[in-house]
Amino acid sequence: MHDRIPDPCRLLIVGINPGRLTEEVDAPFAYPGNRFWPALEAAGITPYRVHAHQGLSDQDAAMLAELGIGFTNLVNRMTPRASELTREEMVQGGQVVRDVVAKHKPKAVMFAGIGAYRDAYRRPKATRGLQPETLAGVPVWVVGNPSGLNAHESVASLAESYREVWEATAPL
């Protein structure tokens, strides 16, 4: 998946890596069972639910850009499951994300997945929420992974954490 980062960027959302469908349609969180888009709508961040399984429509892309929402991945290699990534790939991806943040200067960064964040930045004790460290001076939040494989999250719990991050960022 190609990065989608508007200028200005209010919130840069960092996924772990693209799955097969995301890679195929070049849209973030494209798998229909992923709870990302329903949670973003439930949080009141987007005015409607994006159905990314066929790619982002021009309307979706324009709406996200107008809101200042950008997307990148920690690792750009497609795998059926994020667990197939190596720790080395995660650490290298962490540096790439740091460089992307330094270049685009979003108001905030939101990582979708605590384990990936821990591995990428060698912070084994990191917890969810606002992190004490920044990336290139930008505040970082870590939220749960919205994948349907993550039984610890629901649309409601994800929406609550997304809303917290969104409300903490000043409007553009």
PDB file of C-alpha atoms in Angstrom:
ATOM      1  CA  MET A   1       0.000   0.000   0.000  1.00  0.00           C
ATOM      2  CA  HIS A   2       1.243   3.457  -0.818  1.00  0.00           C
ATOM      3  CA  ASP A   3       1.366   6.084   1.912  1.00  0.00           C
ATOM      4  CA  ARG A   4      -1.602   8.450   1.911  1.00  0.00           C
ATOM      5  CA  ILE A   5      -0.573  11.574   3.789  1.00  0.00           C
ATOM      6  CA  PRO A   6      -2.386  14.887   3.272  1.00  0.00           C
ATOM      7  CA  ASP A   7      -0.794  18.276   3.806  1.00  0.00           C
ATOM      8  CA  PRO A   8      -1.503  19.363   6.447  1.00  0.00           C
ATOM      9  CA  CYS A   9      -1.838  16.112   8.383  1.00  0.00           C
ATOM     10  CA  ARG A  10      -3.731  16.160  11.675  1.00  0.00           C
ATOM     11  CA  LEU A  11      -3.421  12.427  12.423  1.00  0.00           C
ATOM     12  CA  LEU A  12      -1.039   9.902  10.893  1.00  0.00           C
ATOM     13  CA  ILE A  13      -2.324   6.374  11.413  1.00  0.00           C
ATOM     14  CA  VAL A  14       0.330   3.665  11.341  1.00  0.00           C
ATOM     15  CA  GLY A  15      -0.746   0.131  10.496  1.00  0.00           C
ATOM     16  CA  ILE A  16       1.547  -2.833  10.992  1.00  0.00           C
ATOM     17  CA  ASN A  17       1.764  -4.043   7.390  1.00  0.00           C
ATOM     18  CA  PRO A  18      -0.554  -4.590   4.447  1.00  0.00           C
ATOM     19  CA  GLY A  19      -2.563  -7.760   4.150  1.00  0.00           C
ATOM     20  CA  ARG A  20      -3.394  -9.318   0.800  1.00  0.00           C
ATOM     21  CA  LEU A  21      -6.530  -7.266   0.117  1.00  0.00           C
ATOM     22  CA  THR A  22      -4.989  -3.984   1.295  1.00  0.00           C
ATOM     23  CA  GLU A  23      -2.109  -4.589  -1.099  1.00  0.00           C
ATOM     24  CA  GLU A  24      -4.463  -5.572  -3.921  1.00  0.00           C
ATOM     25  CA  VAL A  25      -6.780  -2.532  -3.684  1.00  0.00           C
ATOM     26  CA  ASP A  26      -4.180  -0.065  -2.307  1.00  0.00           C
ATOM     27  CA  ALA A  27      -6.390   0.991   0.588  1.00  0.00           C
ATOM     28  CA  PRO A  28      -5.653   0.869   4.324  1.00  0.00           C
ATOM     29  CA  PHE A  29      -7.466  -1.662   6.524  1.00  0.00           C
ATOM     30  CA  ALA A  30      -9.263  -3.079   3.472  1.00  0.00           C
ATOM     31  CA  TYR A  31     -10.255  -6.521   4.791  1.00  0.00           C
ATOM     32  CA  PRO A  32     -14.032  -6.469   5.399  1.00  0.00           C
ATOM     33  CA  GLY A  33     -13.676  -8.093   8.864  1.00  0.00           C
ATOM     34  CA  ASN A  34     -11.291  -5.410  10.073  1.00  0.00           C
ATOM     35  CA  ARG A  35     -12.904  -3.172  12.686  1.00  0.00           C
ATOM     36  CA  PHE A  36     -10.914  -0.043  11.813  1.00  0.00           C
ATOM     37  CA  TRP A  37     -13.450   1.736   9.589  1.00  0.00           C
ATOM     38  CA  PRO A  38     -16.511   0.901  11.742  1.00  0.00           C
ATOM     39  CA  ALA A  39     -14.594   2.162  14.811  1.00  0.00           C
ATOM     40  CA  LEU A  40     -13.510   5.377  13.053  1.00  0.00           C
ATOM     41  CA  GLU A  41     -17.156   6.070  12.201  1.00  0.00           C
ATOM     42  CA  ALA A  42     -18.378   5.085  15.704  1.00  0.00           C
ATOM     43  CA  ALA A  43     -15.812   7.473  17.200  1.00  0.00           C
ATOM     44  CA  GLY A  44     -17.412  10.312  15.235  1.00  0.00           C
ATOM     45  CA  ILE A  45     -14.211  10.966  13.311  1.00  0.00           C
ATOM     46  CA  THR A  46     -15.564  10.167   9.855  1.00  0.00           C
ATOM     47  CA  PRO A  47     -19.075  11.235   8.824  1.00  0.00           C
ATOM     48  CA  TYR A  48     -19.797   7.817   7.294  1.00  0.00           C
ATOM     49  CA  ARG A  49     -18.321   4.332   7.192  1.00  0.00           C
ATOM     50  CA  VAL A  50     -15.663   3.823   4.553  1.00  0.00           C
ATOM     51  CA  HIS A  51     -15.894   0.479   2.746  1.00  0.00           C
ATOM     52  CA  ALA A  52     -12.275   0.043   1.712  1.00  0.00           C
ATOM     53  CA  HIS A  53     -12.510  -3.549   0.451  1.00  0.00           C
ATOM     54  CA  GLN A  54     -12.759  -2.253  -3.132  1.00  0.00           C
ATOM     55  CA  GLY A  55     -10.273   0.560  -2.580  1.00  0.00           C
ATOM     56  CA  LEU A  56     -10.930   4.107  -1.465  1.00  0.00           C
ATOM     57  CA  SER A  57     -13.383   6.006  -3.639  1.00  0.00           C
ATOM     58  CA  ASP A  58     -12.516   9.536  -4.719  1.00  0.00           C
ATOM     59  CA  GLN A  59     -15.107  10.737  -2.181  1.00  0.00           C
ATOM     60  CA  ASP A  60     -13.453   8.695   0.611  1.00  0.00           C
ATOM     61  CA  ALA A  61      -9.969   9.933  -0.282  1.00  0.00           C
ATOM     62  CA  ALA A  62     -11.152  13.560  -0.399  1.00  0.00           C
ATOM     63  CA  MET A  63     -12.994  13.266   2.928  1.00  0.00           C
ATOM     64  CA  LEU A  64      -9.967  11.744   4.668  1.00  0.00           C
ATOM     65  CA  ALA A  65      -7.642  14.379   3.222  1.00  0.00           C
ATOM     66  CA  GLU A  66     -10.020  17.166   4.287  1.00  0.00           C
ATOM     67  CA  LEU A  67     -10.048  15.764   7.818  1.00  0.00           C
ATOM     68  CA  GLY A  68      -6.243  15.601   7.755  1.00  0.00           C
ATOM     69  CA  ILE A  69      -6.047  11.822   8.231  1.00  0.00           C
ATOM     70  CA  GLY A  70      -3.012  10.083   6.753  1.00  0.00           C
ATOM     71  CA  PHE A  71      -1.886   6.473   6.560  1.00  0.00           C
ATOM     72  CA  THR A  72       1.384   4.594   6.479  1.00  0.00           C
ATOM     73  CA  ASN A  73       2.584   1.161   7.546  1.00  0.00           C
ATOM     74  CA  LEU A  74       5.390   0.112   9.833  1.00  0.00           C
ATOM     75  CA  VAL A  75       6.480  -2.471   7.253  1.00  0.00           C
ATOM     76  CA  ASN A  76       5.437  -2.351   3.608  1.00  0.00           C
ATOM     77  CA  ARG A  77       5.818  -6.091   2.966  1.00  0.00           C
ATOM     78  CA  MET A  78       2.483  -7.834   2.480  1.00  0.00           C
ATOM     79  CA  THR A  79       1.900 -10.917   4.635  1.00  0.00           C
ATOM     80  CA  PRO A  80      -1.254 -12.864   5.470  1.00  0.00           C
ATOM     81  CA  ARG A  81      -0.537 -12.211   9.182  1.00  0.00           C
ATOM     82  CA  ALA A  82       1.583  -9.573  10.878  1.00  0.00           C
ATOM     83  CA  SER A  83       3.136 -12.321  13.020  1.00  0.00           C
ATOM     84  CA  GLU A  84       5.132 -13.338   9.930  1.00  0.00           C
ATOM     85  CA  LEU A  85       7.234 -10.164  10.130  1.00  0.00           C
ATOM     86  CA  THR A  86      10.677 -10.346  11.710  1.00  0.00           C
ATOM     87  CA  ARG A  87      11.757  -8.189  14.619  1.00  0.00           C
ATOM     88  CA  GLU A  88      14.463  -6.737  12.359  1.00  0.00           C
ATOM     89  CA  GLU A  89      11.802  -5.643   9.846  1.00  0.00           C
ATOM     90  CA  MET A  90       9.853  -3.997  12.671  1.00  0.00           C
ATOM     91  CA  VAL A  91      12.893  -2.074  13.949  1.00  0.00           C
ATOM     92  CA  GLN A  92      13.791  -0.948  10.423  1.00  0.00           C
ATOM     93  CA  GLY A  93      10.159   0.046   9.872  1.00  0.00           C
ATOM     94  CA  GLY A  94      10.242   2.076  13.071  1.00  0.00           C
ATOM     95  CA  GLN A  95      13.038   4.192  11.625  1.00  0.00           C
ATOM     96  CA  VAL A  96      11.162   4.610   8.346  1.00  0.00           C
ATOM     97  CA  VAL A  97       8.064   5.788  10.251  1.00  0.00           C
ATOM     98  CA  ARG A  98      10.223   8.203  12.272  1.00  0.00           C
ATOM     99  CA  ASP A  99      11.498   9.664   8.971  1.00  0.00           C
ATOM    100  CA  VAL A 100       7.949   9.928   7.552  1.00  0.00           C
ATOM    101  CA  VAL A 101       6.819  11.743  10.709  1.00  0.00           C
ATOM    102  CA  ALA A 102       9.810  14.120  10.527  1.00  0.00           C
ATOM    103  CA  LYS A 103       9.002  14.898   6.882  1.00  0.00           C
ATOM    104  CA  HIS A 104       5.226  15.405   7.192  1.00  0.00           C
ATOM    105  CA  LYS A 105       4.947  16.711  10.788  1.00  0.00           C
ATOM    106  CA  PRO A 106       1.442  15.474  11.616  1.00  0.00           C
ATOM    107  CA  LYS A 107      -0.167  16.806  14.803  1.00  0.00           C
ATOM    108  CA  ALA A 108      -0.220  13.242  16.207  1.00  0.00           C
ATOM    109  CA  VAL A 109       0.709   9.667  15.339  1.00  0.00           C
ATOM    110  CA  MET A 110      -1.538   6.707  16.173  1.00  0.00           C
ATOM    111  CA  PHE A 111      -0.071   3.185  16.055  1.00  0.00           C
ATOM    112  CA  ALA A 112      -2.642   0.430  15.549  1.00  0.00           C
ATOM    113  CA  GLY A 113      -1.032  -2.358  17.568  1.00  0.00           C
ATOM    114  CA  ILE A 114       0.850  -2.337  20.865  1.00  0.00           C
ATOM    115  CA  GLY A 115       3.059  -5.346  20.051  1.00  0.00           C
ATOM    116  CA  ALA A 116       4.290  -3.810  16.818  1.00  0.00           C
ATOM    117  CA  TYR A 117       5.063  -0.523  18.564  1.00  0.00           C
ATOM    118  CA  ARG A 118       6.965  -2.341  21.332  1.00  0.00           C
ATOM    119  CA  ASP A 119       9.050  -4.245  18.787  1.00  0.00           C
ATOM    120  CA  ALA A 120       9.684  -1.312  16.437  1.00  0.00           C
ATOM    121  CA  TYR A 121      10.924   1.036  19.144  1.00  0.00           C
ATOM    122  CA  ARG A 122      12.373  -1.540  21.555  1.00  0.00           C
ATOM    123  CA  ARG A 123       9.961  -0.523  24.292  1.00  0.00           C
ATOM    124  CA  PRO A 124       8.824  -3.872  25.740  1.00  0.00           C
ATOM    125  CA  LYS A 125       6.939  -2.222  28.597  1.00  0.00           C
ATOM    126  CA  ALA A 126       5.047   0.328  26.509  1.00  0.00           C
ATOM    127  CA  THR A 127       1.357   0.512  27.324  1.00  0.00           C
ATOM    128  CA  ARG A 128      -1.591   1.711  25.312  1.00  0.00           C
ATOM    129  CA  GLY A 129      -2.409   5.396  25.181  1.00  0.00           C
ATOM    130  CA  LEU A 130      -0.196   8.459  24.944  1.00  0.00           C
ATOM    131  CA  GLN A 131       3.498   7.531  24.977  1.00  0.00           C
ATOM    132  CA  PRO A 132       6.113   9.412  27.022  1.00  0.00           C
ATOM    133  CA  GLU A 133       8.376   9.539  23.942  1.00  0.00           C
ATOM    134  CA  THR A 134       7.640  11.434  20.742  1.00  0.00           C
ATOM    135  CA  LEU A 135       8.642  10.729  17.161  1.00  0.00           C
ATOM    136  CA  ALA A 136      10.436  13.726  15.671  1.00  0.00           C
ATOM    137  CA  GLY A 137       8.755  15.876  18.329  1.00  0.00           C
ATOM    138  CA  VAL A 138       5.238  14.590  17.485  1.00  0.00           C
ATOM    139  CA  PRO A 139       3.035  12.992  20.183  1.00  0.00           C
ATOM    140  CA  VAL A 140       2.439   9.253  19.762  1.00  0.00           C
ATOM    141  CA  TRP A 141      -0.567   7.209  20.864  1.00  0.00           C
ATOM    142  CA  VAL A 142      -0.791   3.433  20.755  1.00  0.00           C
ATOM    143  CA  VAL A 143      -4.198   1.814  20.302  1.00  0.00           C
ATOM    144  CA  GLY A 144      -5.332  -1.776  19.897  1.00  0.00           C
ATOM    145  CA  ASN A 145      -4.979  -3.642  16.640  1.00  0.00           C
ATOM    146  CA  PRO A 146      -8.338  -3.498  14.794  1.00  0.00           C
ATOM    147  CA  SER A 147      -7.817  -6.833  13.036  1.00  0.00           C
ATOM    148  CA  GLY A 148     -10.606  -9.349  13.447  1.00  0.00           C
ATOM    149  CA  LEU A 149      -7.882 -11.697  14.723  1.00  0.00           C
ATOM    150  CA  ASN A 150      -7.509  -9.537  17.854  1.00  0.00           C
ATOM    151  CA  ALA A 151     -10.164 -10.855  20.245  1.00  0.00           C
ATOM    152  CA  HIS A 152      -9.259  -8.271  22.910  1.00  0.00           C
ATOM    153  CA  GLU A 153     -10.865  -5.385  21.017  1.00  0.00           C
ATOM    154  CA  SER A 154     -14.375  -4.477  19.936  1.00  0.00           C
ATOM    155  CA  VAL A 155     -15.613  -1.693  17.690  1.00  0.00           C
ATOM    156  CA  ALA A 156     -16.690   0.169  20.839  1.00  0.00           C
ATOM    157  CA  SER A 157     -13.313  -0.157  22.617  1.00  0.00           C
ATOM    158  CA  LEU A 158     -11.435   0.867  19.488  1.00  0.00           C
ATOM    159  CA  ALA A 159     -13.784   3.819  18.912  1.00  0.00           C
ATOM    160  CA  GLU A 160     -13.175   5.017  22.463  1.00  0.00           C
ATOM    161  CA  SER A 161      -9.392   5.010  22.015  1.00  0.00           C
ATOM    162  CA  TYR A 162      -9.598   6.601  18.539  1.00  0.00           C
ATOM    163  CA  ARG A 163     -11.862   9.352  19.882  1.00  0.00           C
ATOM    164  CA  GLU A 164      -9.374  10.082  22.678  1.00  0.00           C
ATOM    165  CA  VAL A 165      -6.568  10.585  20.171  1.00  0.00           C
ATOM    166  CA  TRP A 166      -8.724  12.643  17.805  1.00  0.00           C
ATOM    167  CA  GLU A 167      -9.946  14.944  20.550  1.00  0.00           C
ATOM    168  CA  ALA A 168      -6.380  15.471  21.796  1.00  0.00           C
ATOM    169  CA  THR A 169      -5.310  16.831  18.403  1.00  0.00           C
ATOM    170  CA  ALA A 170      -6.162  20.408  17.655  1.00  0.00           C
ATOM    171  CA  PRO A 171      -8.253  20.926  14.528  1.00  0.00           C
ATOM    172  CA  LEU A 172      -6.249  21.962  11.485  1.00  0.00           C
TER     173      LEU A 172
END
